[in-house]
Short mmCIF file of C-alpha atoms in Angstrom, two decimals:
data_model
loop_
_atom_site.label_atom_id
_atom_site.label_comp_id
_atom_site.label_asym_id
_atom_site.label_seq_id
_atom_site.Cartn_x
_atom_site.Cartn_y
_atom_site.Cartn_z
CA UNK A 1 -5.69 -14.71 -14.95
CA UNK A 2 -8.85 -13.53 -17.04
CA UNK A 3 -8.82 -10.05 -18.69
CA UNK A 4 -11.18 -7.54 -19.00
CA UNK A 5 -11.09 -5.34 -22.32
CA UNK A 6 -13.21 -1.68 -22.82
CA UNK A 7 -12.50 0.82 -25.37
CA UNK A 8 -10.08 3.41 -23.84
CA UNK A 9 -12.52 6.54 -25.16
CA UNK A 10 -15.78 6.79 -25.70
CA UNK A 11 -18.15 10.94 -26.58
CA UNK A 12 -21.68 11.25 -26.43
CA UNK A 13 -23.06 14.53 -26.60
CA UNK A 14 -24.97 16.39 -24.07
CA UNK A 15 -28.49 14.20 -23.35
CA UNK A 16 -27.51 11.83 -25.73
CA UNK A 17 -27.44 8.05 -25.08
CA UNK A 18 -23.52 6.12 -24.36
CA UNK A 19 -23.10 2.48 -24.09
CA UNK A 20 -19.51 1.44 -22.71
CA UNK A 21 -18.10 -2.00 -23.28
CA UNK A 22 -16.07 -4.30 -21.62
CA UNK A 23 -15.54 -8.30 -23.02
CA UNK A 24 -13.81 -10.77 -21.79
CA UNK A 25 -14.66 -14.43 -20.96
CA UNK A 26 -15.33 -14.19 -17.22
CA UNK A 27 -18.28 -12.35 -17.81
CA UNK A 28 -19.74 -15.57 -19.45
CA UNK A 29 -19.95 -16.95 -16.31
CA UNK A 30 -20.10 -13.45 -13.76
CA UNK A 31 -21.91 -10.10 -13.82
CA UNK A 32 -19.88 -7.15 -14.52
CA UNK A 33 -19.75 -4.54 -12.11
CA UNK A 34 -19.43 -0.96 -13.19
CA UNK A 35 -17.53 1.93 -11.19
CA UNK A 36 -16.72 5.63 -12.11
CA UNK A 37 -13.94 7.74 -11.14
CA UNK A 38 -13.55 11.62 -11.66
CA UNK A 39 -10.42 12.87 -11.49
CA UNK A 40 -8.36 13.17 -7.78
CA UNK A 41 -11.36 10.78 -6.61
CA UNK A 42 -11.94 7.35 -5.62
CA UNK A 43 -13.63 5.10 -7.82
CA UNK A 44 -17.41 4.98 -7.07
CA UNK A 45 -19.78 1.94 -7.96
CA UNK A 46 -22.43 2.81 -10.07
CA UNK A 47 -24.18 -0.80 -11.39
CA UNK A 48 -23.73 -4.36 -9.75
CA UNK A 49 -25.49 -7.68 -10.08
CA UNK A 50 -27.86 -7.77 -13.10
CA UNK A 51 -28.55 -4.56 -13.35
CA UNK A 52 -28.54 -2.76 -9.87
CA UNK A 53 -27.42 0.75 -9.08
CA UNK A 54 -26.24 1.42 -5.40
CA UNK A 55 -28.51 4.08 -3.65
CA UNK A 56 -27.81 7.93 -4.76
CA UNK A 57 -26.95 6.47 -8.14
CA UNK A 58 -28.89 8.14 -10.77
CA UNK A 59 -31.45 5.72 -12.95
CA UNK A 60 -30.15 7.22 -16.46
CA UNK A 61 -27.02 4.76 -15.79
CA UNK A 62 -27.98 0.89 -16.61
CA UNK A 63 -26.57 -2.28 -16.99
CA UNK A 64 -26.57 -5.15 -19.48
CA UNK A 65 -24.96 -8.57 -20.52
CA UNK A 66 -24.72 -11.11 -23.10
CA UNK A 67 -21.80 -13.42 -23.81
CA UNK A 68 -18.39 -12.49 -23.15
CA UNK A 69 -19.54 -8.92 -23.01
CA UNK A 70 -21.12 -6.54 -20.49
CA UNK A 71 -22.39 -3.28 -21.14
CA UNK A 72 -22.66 0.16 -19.27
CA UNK A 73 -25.18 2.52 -20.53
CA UNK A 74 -25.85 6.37 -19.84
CA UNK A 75 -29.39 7.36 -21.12
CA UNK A 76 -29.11 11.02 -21.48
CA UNK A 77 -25.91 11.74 -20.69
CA UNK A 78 -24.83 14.77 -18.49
CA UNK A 79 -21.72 17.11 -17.99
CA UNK A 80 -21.28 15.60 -14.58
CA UNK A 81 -21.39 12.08 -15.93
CA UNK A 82 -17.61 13.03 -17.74
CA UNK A 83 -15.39 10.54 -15.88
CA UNK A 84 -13.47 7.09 -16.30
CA UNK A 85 -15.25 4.11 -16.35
CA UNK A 86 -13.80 0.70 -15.13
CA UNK A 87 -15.66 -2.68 -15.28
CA UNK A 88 -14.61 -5.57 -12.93
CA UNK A 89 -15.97 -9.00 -12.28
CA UNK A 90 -14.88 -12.55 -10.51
CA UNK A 91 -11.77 -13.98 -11.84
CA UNK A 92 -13.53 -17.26 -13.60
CA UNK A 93 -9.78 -18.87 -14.24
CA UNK A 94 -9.96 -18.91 -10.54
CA UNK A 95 -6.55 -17.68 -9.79
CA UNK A 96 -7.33 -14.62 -8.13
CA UNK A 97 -10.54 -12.67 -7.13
CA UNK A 98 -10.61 -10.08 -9.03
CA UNK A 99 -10.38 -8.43 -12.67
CA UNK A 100 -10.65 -4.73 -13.45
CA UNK A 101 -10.71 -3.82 -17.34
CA UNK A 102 -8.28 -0.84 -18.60
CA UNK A 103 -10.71 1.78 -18.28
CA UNK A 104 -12.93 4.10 -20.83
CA UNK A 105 -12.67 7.70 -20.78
CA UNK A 106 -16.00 9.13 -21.19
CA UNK A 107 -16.33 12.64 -22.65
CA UNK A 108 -19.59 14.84 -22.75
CA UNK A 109 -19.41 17.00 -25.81
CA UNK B 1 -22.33 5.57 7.35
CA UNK B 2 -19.78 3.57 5.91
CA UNK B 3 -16.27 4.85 6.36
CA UNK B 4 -13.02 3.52 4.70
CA UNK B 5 -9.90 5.20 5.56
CA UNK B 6 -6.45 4.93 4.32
CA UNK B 7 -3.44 6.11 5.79
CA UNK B 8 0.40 4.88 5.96
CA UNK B 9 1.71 5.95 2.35
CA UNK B 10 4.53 8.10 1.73
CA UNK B 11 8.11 8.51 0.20
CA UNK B 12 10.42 5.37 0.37
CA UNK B 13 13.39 3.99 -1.23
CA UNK B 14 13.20 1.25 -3.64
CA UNK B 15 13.75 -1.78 -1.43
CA UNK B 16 12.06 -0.39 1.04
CA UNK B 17 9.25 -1.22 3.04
CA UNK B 18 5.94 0.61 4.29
CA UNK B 19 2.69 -0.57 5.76
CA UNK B 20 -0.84 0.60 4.59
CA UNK B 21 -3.50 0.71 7.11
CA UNK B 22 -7.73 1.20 6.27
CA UNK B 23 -9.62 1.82 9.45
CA UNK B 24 -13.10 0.94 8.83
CA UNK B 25 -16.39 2.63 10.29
CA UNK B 26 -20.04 2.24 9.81
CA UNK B 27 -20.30 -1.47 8.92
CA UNK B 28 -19.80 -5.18 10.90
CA UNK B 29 -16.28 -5.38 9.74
CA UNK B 30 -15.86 -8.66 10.41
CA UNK B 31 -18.17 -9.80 7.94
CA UNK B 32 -16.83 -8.91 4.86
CA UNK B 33 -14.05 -9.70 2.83
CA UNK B 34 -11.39 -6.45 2.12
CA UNK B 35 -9.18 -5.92 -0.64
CA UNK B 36 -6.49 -3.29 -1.52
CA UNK B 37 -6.45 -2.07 -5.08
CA UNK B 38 -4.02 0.37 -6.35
CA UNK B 39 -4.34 3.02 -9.29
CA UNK B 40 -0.50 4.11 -10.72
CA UNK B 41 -0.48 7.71 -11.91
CA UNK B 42 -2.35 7.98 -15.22
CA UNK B 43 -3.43 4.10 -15.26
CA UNK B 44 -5.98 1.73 -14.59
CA UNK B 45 -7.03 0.10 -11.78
CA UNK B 46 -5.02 -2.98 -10.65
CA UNK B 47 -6.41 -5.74 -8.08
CA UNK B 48 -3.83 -6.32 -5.56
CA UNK B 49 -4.56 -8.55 -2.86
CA UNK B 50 -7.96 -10.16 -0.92
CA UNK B 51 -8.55 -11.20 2.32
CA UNK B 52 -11.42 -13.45 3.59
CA UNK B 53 -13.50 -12.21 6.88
CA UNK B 54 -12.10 -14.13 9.12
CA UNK B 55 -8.40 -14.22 7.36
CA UNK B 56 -8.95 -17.85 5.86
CA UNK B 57 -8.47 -16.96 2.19
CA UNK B 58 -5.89 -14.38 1.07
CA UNK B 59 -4.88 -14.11 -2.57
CA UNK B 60 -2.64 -11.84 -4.00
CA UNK B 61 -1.64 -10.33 -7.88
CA UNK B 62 1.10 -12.30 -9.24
CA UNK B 63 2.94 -8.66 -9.69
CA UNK B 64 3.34 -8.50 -5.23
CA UNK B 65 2.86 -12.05 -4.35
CA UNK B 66 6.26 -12.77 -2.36
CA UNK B 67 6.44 -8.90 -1.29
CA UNK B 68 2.95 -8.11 -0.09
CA UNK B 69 1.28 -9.25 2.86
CA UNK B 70 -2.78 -8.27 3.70
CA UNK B 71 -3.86 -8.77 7.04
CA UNK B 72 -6.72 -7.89 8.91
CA UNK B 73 -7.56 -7.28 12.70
CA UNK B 74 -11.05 -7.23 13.47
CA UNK B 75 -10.97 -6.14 16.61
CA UNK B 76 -9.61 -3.11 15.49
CA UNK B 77 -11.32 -2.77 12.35
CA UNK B 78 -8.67 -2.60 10.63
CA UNK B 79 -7.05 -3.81 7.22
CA UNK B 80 -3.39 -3.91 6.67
CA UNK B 81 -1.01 -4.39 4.01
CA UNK B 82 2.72 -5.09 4.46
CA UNK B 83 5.12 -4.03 1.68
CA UNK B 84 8.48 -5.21 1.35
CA UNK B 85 11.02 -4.82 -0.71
CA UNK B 86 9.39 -1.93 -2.74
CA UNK B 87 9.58 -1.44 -6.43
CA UNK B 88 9.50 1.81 -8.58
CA UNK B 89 6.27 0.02 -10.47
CA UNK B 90 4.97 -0.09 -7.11
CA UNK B 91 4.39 3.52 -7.16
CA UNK B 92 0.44 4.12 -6.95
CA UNK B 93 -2.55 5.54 -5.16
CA UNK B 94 -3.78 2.41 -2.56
CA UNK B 95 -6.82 2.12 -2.40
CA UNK B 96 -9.10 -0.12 0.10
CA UNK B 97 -12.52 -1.65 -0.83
CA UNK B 98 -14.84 -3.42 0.61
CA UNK B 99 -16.06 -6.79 -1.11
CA UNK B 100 -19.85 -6.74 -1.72
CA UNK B 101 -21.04 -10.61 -1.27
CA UNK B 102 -18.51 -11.66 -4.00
CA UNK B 103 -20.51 -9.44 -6.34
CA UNK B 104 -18.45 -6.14 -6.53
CA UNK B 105 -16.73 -3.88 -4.14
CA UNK B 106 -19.22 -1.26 -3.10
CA UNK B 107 -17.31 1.11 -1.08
CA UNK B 108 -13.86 2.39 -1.44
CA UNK B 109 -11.61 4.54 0.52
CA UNK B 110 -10.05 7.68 -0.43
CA UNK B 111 -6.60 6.12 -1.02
CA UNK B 112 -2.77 6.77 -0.02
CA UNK B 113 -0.03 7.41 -2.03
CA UNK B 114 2.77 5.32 -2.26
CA UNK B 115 6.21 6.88 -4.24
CA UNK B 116 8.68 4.41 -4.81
CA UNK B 117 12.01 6.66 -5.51
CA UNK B 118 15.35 7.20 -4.65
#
């Protein structure tokens, strides 16, 4: 099956901008999606498609592609925003649905 | 409102079996694919198994295929996942999530807890 790699941890200070990566060659040929989890929760989605952010999801979170690589940006970062970040897509060696990446830690200094 | 909600986890011996339920609310159930994920303490999250709308396609991770089973009854609602012969690696937080179009999995449920352990 594909894989899906992001940086295991990533600090931005308070109001500053974050991007958070994830590569891997299924994203040549699917969008990432982006979910956050704080701790003792469930993981929430927070950018799908292109670049779309569920409803109640804050426009200061974005998304981007090119390549093998998706991104997940944070433009002006806040406390709240301190969580774990996965990215997942479509399984392009078509063996299974589904590929999460590790995960990135996001601290807010 | 949508509503995803876990239950069945617990303490079981390794070998043993348990079965997960996610009663869904809020949402034509039967038109979406479901999946289970699972989350073992302090790690990632880990696909585990899919199941089309109306049960044609089911996949599974290579690390449960043979021990898992996903079904679904839409009647009820409800997703299910059978596990057999039940691993200490298969300790984790279940989680199930519904499948957004094939795009991403939009809303999750607040998980179960599965401890593998003598």
């Amino acid at each position: 099956s594909s894989e899906l790699t992001q940086d295991p941890a990533v600090s931005v200070a308070l109001g500053q901008t974050v991007r958070i990566t994830c590569q891997g060659d299924s994203l040549r040929s699917y969008y990432a999606s982006w979910y956050q989890q704080k701790p003792g929760q469930a993981p929430v989605l927070v950018i799908y498609g292109k670049n779309n952010r569920p409803s109640g999801i804050p426009d200061r979170f974005s998304g981007s592609s090119s390549g093998n690589t998706a991104s997940l940006t944070i433009t002006g970062a806040q406390a709240e925003d301190e969580a774990d970040y996965y990215c997942n897509s479509r399984d392009s060696s078509g063996n299974h649905p589904w590929v999460f990446g590790g995960g990135t830690k996001l601290t807010v200094l | 409102e949508v509503q995803l909600v876990e239950s069945g986890g617990g303490l079981v011996k390794p070998g043993g079996s348990l079965r997960l339920s996610c009663a869904a609310s809020g949402f034509t159930f039967s038109s979406y694919s479901m999946n289970w994920v699972r989350q073992a303490p302090g790690k990632g999250l880990e696909w585990v198994s899919s199941i089309s709308s109306s049960s044609s396609y089911i996949y599974y991770a290579d690390s449960v295929k043979g021990r898992f089973t996903i079904s679904r009854d839409n009647a009820k609602n409800s997703l299910y996942l059978q596990m057999n012969s039940l691993r200490a690696e298969d300790t984790a937080v279940y989680y199930c999530a519904r499948d957004r179009l094939g795009e991403s999995l939009d809303y999750w449920g607040q998980g179960t807890l599965v401890t593998v352990s003598s």
